[in-house]
Short mmCIF file of C-alpha atoms in Angstrom, two decimals:
data_model
loop_
_atom_site.label_atom_id
_atom_site.label_comp_id
_atom_site.label_asym_id
_atom_site.label_seq_id
_atom_site.Cartn_x
_atom_site.Cartn_y
_atom_site.Cartn_z
CA ASN A 177 -20.79 25.13 10.51
CA SER A 178 -21.40 27.87 7.55
CA ASN A 179 -18.32 29.60 8.63
CA SER A 180 -16.03 26.53 8.49
CA PRO A 181 -13.50 26.47 5.33
CA ASN A 182 -14.75 24.18 2.34
CA TYR A 183 -11.96 22.02 0.76
CA ASP A 184 -11.99 20.11 -2.49
CA ILE A 185 -11.52 16.37 -1.72
CA GLU A 186 -8.89 15.28 -4.39
CA ASN A 187 -8.09 11.56 -3.65
CA ILE A 188 -9.26 9.16 -1.27
CA VAL A 189 -7.60 6.12 -0.17
CA PHE A 190 -9.05 3.18 1.64
CA MET A 191 -5.89 2.10 3.97
CA GLY A 192 -4.76 2.43 7.56
CA MET A 193 -5.43 0.08 10.33
CA GLY A 194 -8.22 -1.68 8.68
CA GLU A 195 -7.50 -4.58 5.83
CA PRO A 196 -10.03 -3.43 2.76
CA ALA A 197 -10.25 -6.97 1.67
CA ASP A 198 -11.30 -8.12 5.31
CA ASN A 199 -14.79 -6.09 4.60
CA VAL A 200 -15.37 -6.08 1.09
CA PRO A 201 -19.00 -5.44 0.86
CA ALA A 202 -18.91 -2.28 3.07
CA VAL A 203 -15.84 -0.82 0.97
CA THR A 204 -17.18 -1.60 -2.17
CA GLU A 205 -20.45 -0.09 -1.35
CA ALA A 206 -18.76 3.11 0.16
CA VAL A 207 -16.92 3.45 -3.27
CA ARG A 208 -20.00 3.03 -5.09
CA ILE A 209 -21.38 5.84 -3.11
CA MET A 210 -18.45 8.06 -3.49
CA THR A 211 -18.33 7.61 -7.04
CA GLY A 212 -21.78 7.72 -8.29
CA ARG A 213 -23.34 9.95 -10.14
CA THR A 214 -26.34 10.78 -8.23
CA GLU A 215 -24.05 10.76 -5.12
CA PHE A 216 -20.62 12.20 -4.35
CA GLN A 217 -19.49 12.26 -7.80
CA ILE A 218 -15.82 11.73 -6.99
CA ALA A 219 -14.07 10.40 -10.44
CA PRO A 220 -12.94 6.93 -9.57
CA LYS A 221 -9.27 7.49 -10.90
CA HIS A 222 -8.91 9.55 -7.26
CA VAL A 223 -10.19 6.38 -5.13
CA ALA A 224 -7.81 3.90 -4.31
CA ILE A 225 -7.98 0.76 -2.02
CA SER A 226 -4.70 -0.50 -0.52
CA THR A 227 -4.04 -3.89 0.33
CA VAL A 228 -1.57 -6.20 1.51
CA GLY A 229 -3.28 -9.07 -0.55
CA ILE A 230 -4.69 -11.21 1.80
CA SER A 231 -4.97 -13.77 -0.89
CA PRO A 232 -4.90 -14.50 -4.71
CA GLU A 233 -8.79 -14.11 -4.91
CA SER A 234 -8.63 -11.01 -2.76
CA PHE A 235 -7.83 -8.72 -5.71
CA THR A 236 -10.60 -9.94 -7.56
CA GLN A 237 -12.96 -9.42 -4.72
CA LEU A 238 -11.95 -6.13 -4.38
CA LEU A 239 -12.04 -4.99 -7.88
CA GLN A 240 -14.75 -6.77 -9.79
CA ASN A 241 -17.59 -4.14 -8.16
CA THR A 242 -15.60 -0.74 -8.47
CA ASN A 243 -13.87 1.23 -10.54
CA ALA A 244 -11.18 2.22 -8.02
CA THR A 245 -7.48 1.87 -8.29
CA ILE A 246 -6.06 -0.90 -6.29
CA ALA A 247 -2.58 -0.39 -4.20
CA TRP A 248 -1.05 -3.38 -3.36
CA SER A 249 1.63 -2.82 -0.37
CA VAL A 250 4.32 -5.14 -1.35
CA HIS A 251 7.20 -3.85 0.94
CA ALA A 252 9.36 -6.98 -0.32
CA SER A 253 9.51 -9.16 -3.52
CA HIS A 254 11.56 -11.78 -1.61
CA ASP A 255 9.14 -14.28 -0.04
CA ASP A 256 10.81 -14.85 3.15
CA LEU A 257 11.35 -11.24 4.25
CA ARG A 258 7.78 -10.30 3.18
CA ARG A 259 6.62 -12.57 5.57
CA GLN A 260 8.70 -11.16 8.25
CA LEU A 261 7.57 -7.68 7.13
CA VAL A 262 3.50 -8.82 6.65
CA PRO A 263 3.31 -11.80 8.91
CA THR A 264 -0.52 -12.38 7.94
CA THR A 265 0.62 -13.22 4.35
CA ARG A 266 -0.13 -17.02 3.50
CA HIS A 267 1.15 -16.93 -0.36
CA THR A 268 3.88 -16.43 -2.35
CA MET A 269 4.61 -13.23 -4.34
CA VAL A 270 3.87 -15.38 -7.51
CA GLN A 271 0.99 -16.40 -6.20
CA LEU A 272 -0.54 -12.86 -5.17
CA ARG A 273 1.03 -11.45 -8.54
CA ASP A 274 -1.04 -14.08 -10.76
CA GLY A 275 -4.21 -13.09 -8.48
CA LEU A 276 -3.86 -9.59 -9.36
CA ILE A 277 -3.20 -10.14 -13.06
CA GLN A 278 -6.30 -12.35 -13.28
CA ALA A 279 -8.59 -9.38 -11.35
CA LEU A 280 -7.00 -7.16 -13.82
CA THR A 281 -7.85 -9.49 -16.77
CA ASN A 282 -11.29 -9.85 -15.65
CA ARG A 283 -11.58 -5.90 -15.08
CA GLN A 284 -10.47 -5.38 -18.57
CA GLN A 285 -13.08 -8.43 -19.85
CA SER A 286 -16.06 -6.19 -17.98
CA SER A 287 -15.05 -3.22 -20.27
CA ARG A 288 -13.45 -1.45 -17.11
CA ASN A 289 -11.20 1.21 -18.20
CA MET A 290 -8.85 1.62 -14.85
CA ARG A 291 -5.34 0.03 -15.71
CA ARG A 292 -3.37 2.12 -13.06
CA VAL A 293 -2.08 -0.15 -10.47
CA LEU A 294 0.03 1.10 -7.94
CA LEU A 295 2.60 -0.78 -5.87
CA GLU A 296 3.96 0.18 -2.44
CA VAL A 297 6.74 -0.23 -0.23
CA THR A 298 7.72 1.19 3.07
CA LEU A 299 11.54 1.34 3.11
CA ILE A 300 12.96 0.57 6.62
CA LYS A 301 16.87 1.20 7.03
CA GLY A 302 18.89 -2.02 6.63
CA ILE A 303 15.96 -4.13 6.28
CA ASN A 304 14.27 -3.64 2.90
CA ASP A 305 16.40 -0.71 1.21
CA ASN A 306 19.34 -1.90 -0.34
CA ILE A 307 20.47 -1.89 -3.89
CA GLN A 308 19.84 -5.98 -4.24
CA ASP A 309 16.44 -5.43 -2.78
CA ALA A 310 15.55 -2.64 -5.23
CA GLN A 311 16.91 -4.87 -8.55
CA HIS A 312 14.89 -8.09 -7.26
CA LEU A 313 11.64 -5.47 -6.87
CA ALA A 314 12.30 -4.25 -10.38
CA ASN A 315 12.70 -7.78 -12.01
CA PHE A 316 9.24 -8.76 -10.08
CA VAL A 317 7.65 -5.55 -11.33
CA THR A 318 8.74 -6.13 -14.86
CA GLU A 319 7.27 -9.59 -14.83
CA LEU A 320 4.13 -8.11 -13.56
CA GLN A 321 4.19 -5.50 -16.62
CA GLN A 322 4.60 -8.31 -18.70
CA LEU A 323 2.05 -10.38 -17.97
CA ALA A 324 -0.66 -7.99 -17.20
CA PRO A 325 -3.33 -7.02 -19.69
CA PRO A 326 -2.33 -4.73 -22.14
CA LYS A 327 -1.99 -0.66 -21.34
CA THR A 328 -2.04 -1.50 -17.67
CA LYS A 329 0.17 1.21 -15.94
CA ILE A 330 2.14 0.11 -12.93
CA ILE A 331 3.52 2.73 -10.34
CA MET A 332 5.77 2.65 -7.61
CA ASN A 333 5.29 4.51 -4.73
CA LEU A 334 8.36 4.50 -2.08
CA ILE A 335 7.51 5.48 1.69
CA PRO A 336 10.05 6.06 4.18
CA TYR A 337 9.40 4.12 7.37
CA ASN A 338 7.61 6.58 10.25
CA PRO A 339 9.58 5.88 13.51
CA SER A 340 7.73 5.51 16.35
CA SER A 341 8.91 5.39 20.00
CA THR A 342 8.16 1.75 20.55
CA ASP A 343 11.07 -0.64 19.91
CA ILE A 344 9.87 -2.73 16.90
CA VAL A 345 12.89 -5.18 15.85
CA ILE A 346 13.13 -7.56 13.17
CA ARG A 347 16.34 -9.37 12.63
CA GLY A 348 17.47 -8.07 15.81
CA VAL A 349 17.45 -4.63 14.25
CA GLN A 350 15.30 -1.81 15.33
CA TYR A 351 13.18 -0.29 12.59
CA GLN A 352 14.44 2.93 11.81
CA THR A 353 13.78 5.39 8.71
CA SER A 354 15.88 4.86 5.45
CA PRO A 355 18.26 7.92 4.96
CA PRO A 356 17.33 10.18 2.24
CA ASP A 357 20.68 9.06 -0.20
CA ARG A 358 19.28 5.10 0.72
CA VAL A 359 16.01 6.19 -0.57
CA SER A 360 17.12 8.11 -3.28
CA ALA A 361 19.75 5.27 -4.42
CA PHE A 362 16.48 2.79 -4.33
CA GLN A 363 14.55 5.09 -6.28
CA ASN A 364 17.29 5.41 -8.87
CA THR A 365 17.93 2.03 -9.15
CA LEU A 366 14.18 1.30 -10.13
CA THR A 367 13.90 4.11 -12.53
CA ASN A 368 16.99 2.92 -14.35
CA LEU A 369 15.63 -0.31 -14.92
CA GLY A 370 12.38 0.87 -16.05
CA ILE A 371 10.13 1.37 -13.34
CA ARG A 372 7.95 4.40 -12.83
CA THR A 373 8.78 5.38 -9.27
CA TYR A 374 8.04 8.05 -6.88
CA THR A 375 8.76 8.77 -3.15
CA ARG A 376 5.96 9.71 -1.00
CA THR A 377 6.14 12.98 0.95
CA THR A 378 5.75 11.95 4.78
CA ARG A 379 3.30 14.08 6.37
CA GLY A 380 2.26 14.47 10.07
CA ASP A 381 5.44 12.90 11.59
CA ASP A 382 6.52 15.70 13.91
CA ASP A 383 3.21 15.24 15.55
CA ALA A 384 3.34 11.71 15.50
CA ALA A 385 0.42 11.66 13.39
CA ALA A 386 1.91 9.95 10.28
CA CYS A 387 0.99 6.63 9.06
CA GLY A 388 1.34 4.17 11.17
CA GLN A 389 2.09 6.33 14.29
CA LEU A 390 -1.65 6.87 15.53
CA ALA A 391 -2.25 3.37 16.40
CA THR A 392 0.98 2.94 18.06
CA LYS A 393 0.77 6.31 20.15
CA LYS A 394 -2.91 4.80 21.28
CA LEU A 395 -1.48 1.24 22.14
CA MET A 396 1.19 2.99 24.20
CA ALA A 397 -1.49 4.79 26.12
CA MET A 398 -3.80 2.04 26.59
CA GLU A 399 -0.82 0.11 28.16
CA LYS A 400 -0.01 2.98 30.27
CA GLN A 401 -3.39 3.20 31.63
CA GLN A 402 -3.37 -0.73 32.33
CA GLN A 403 -0.19 -0.31 34.32
CA GLN A 404 -1.51 2.19 36.49
CA LYS A 405 -4.53 0.31 37.50
CA GLN A 406 -2.40 -2.58 38.11
CA GLN A 407 -0.43 -0.31 40.54
#
């Protein structure tokens, strides 16, 4: 539509209800097209691939053919807690960390200059948002920074949990958004321990369109439709 406004695309992130590492060929080809000099010409530093890290090798698979930034959805550095928050995980955090380091090392050896790594944690009230969690996470990130190739820039993104209207329970506690004071204390703890940390601004939650809410809303609609058919 010639009358539609034009908007500059500033950033692209592969994330959401699909795991990029489960579809590496399509993801890397999409990144190639977006960043190609004869195609969309988006700067690689503005393209990120978000992954839970399905295996140590998955980081290399995602990074070896792209210049995109890797965004690792960590959520917790304690193995037992992370297994509950990320039920698909089959590896320890140390194993995944070493896999990421190897991927970054391989990228450096292939003369790629993308050294930024994003780590992401969704903060859930009473689950992974206490000071002890922040301190353990800071130690984990510090070790990652020390073992990573020189000049690697690690940035921590904190994402307040977006509540939904379904009952999601872990350890007998329903998921709730971390209060602003707990988010701030978590960020301050990381920052004071030398970790560059930012808190992501939530968008779309008023319309149930924020991260994680759209699928929940769709699932509820499907369940309601199924119930109506059975009546």
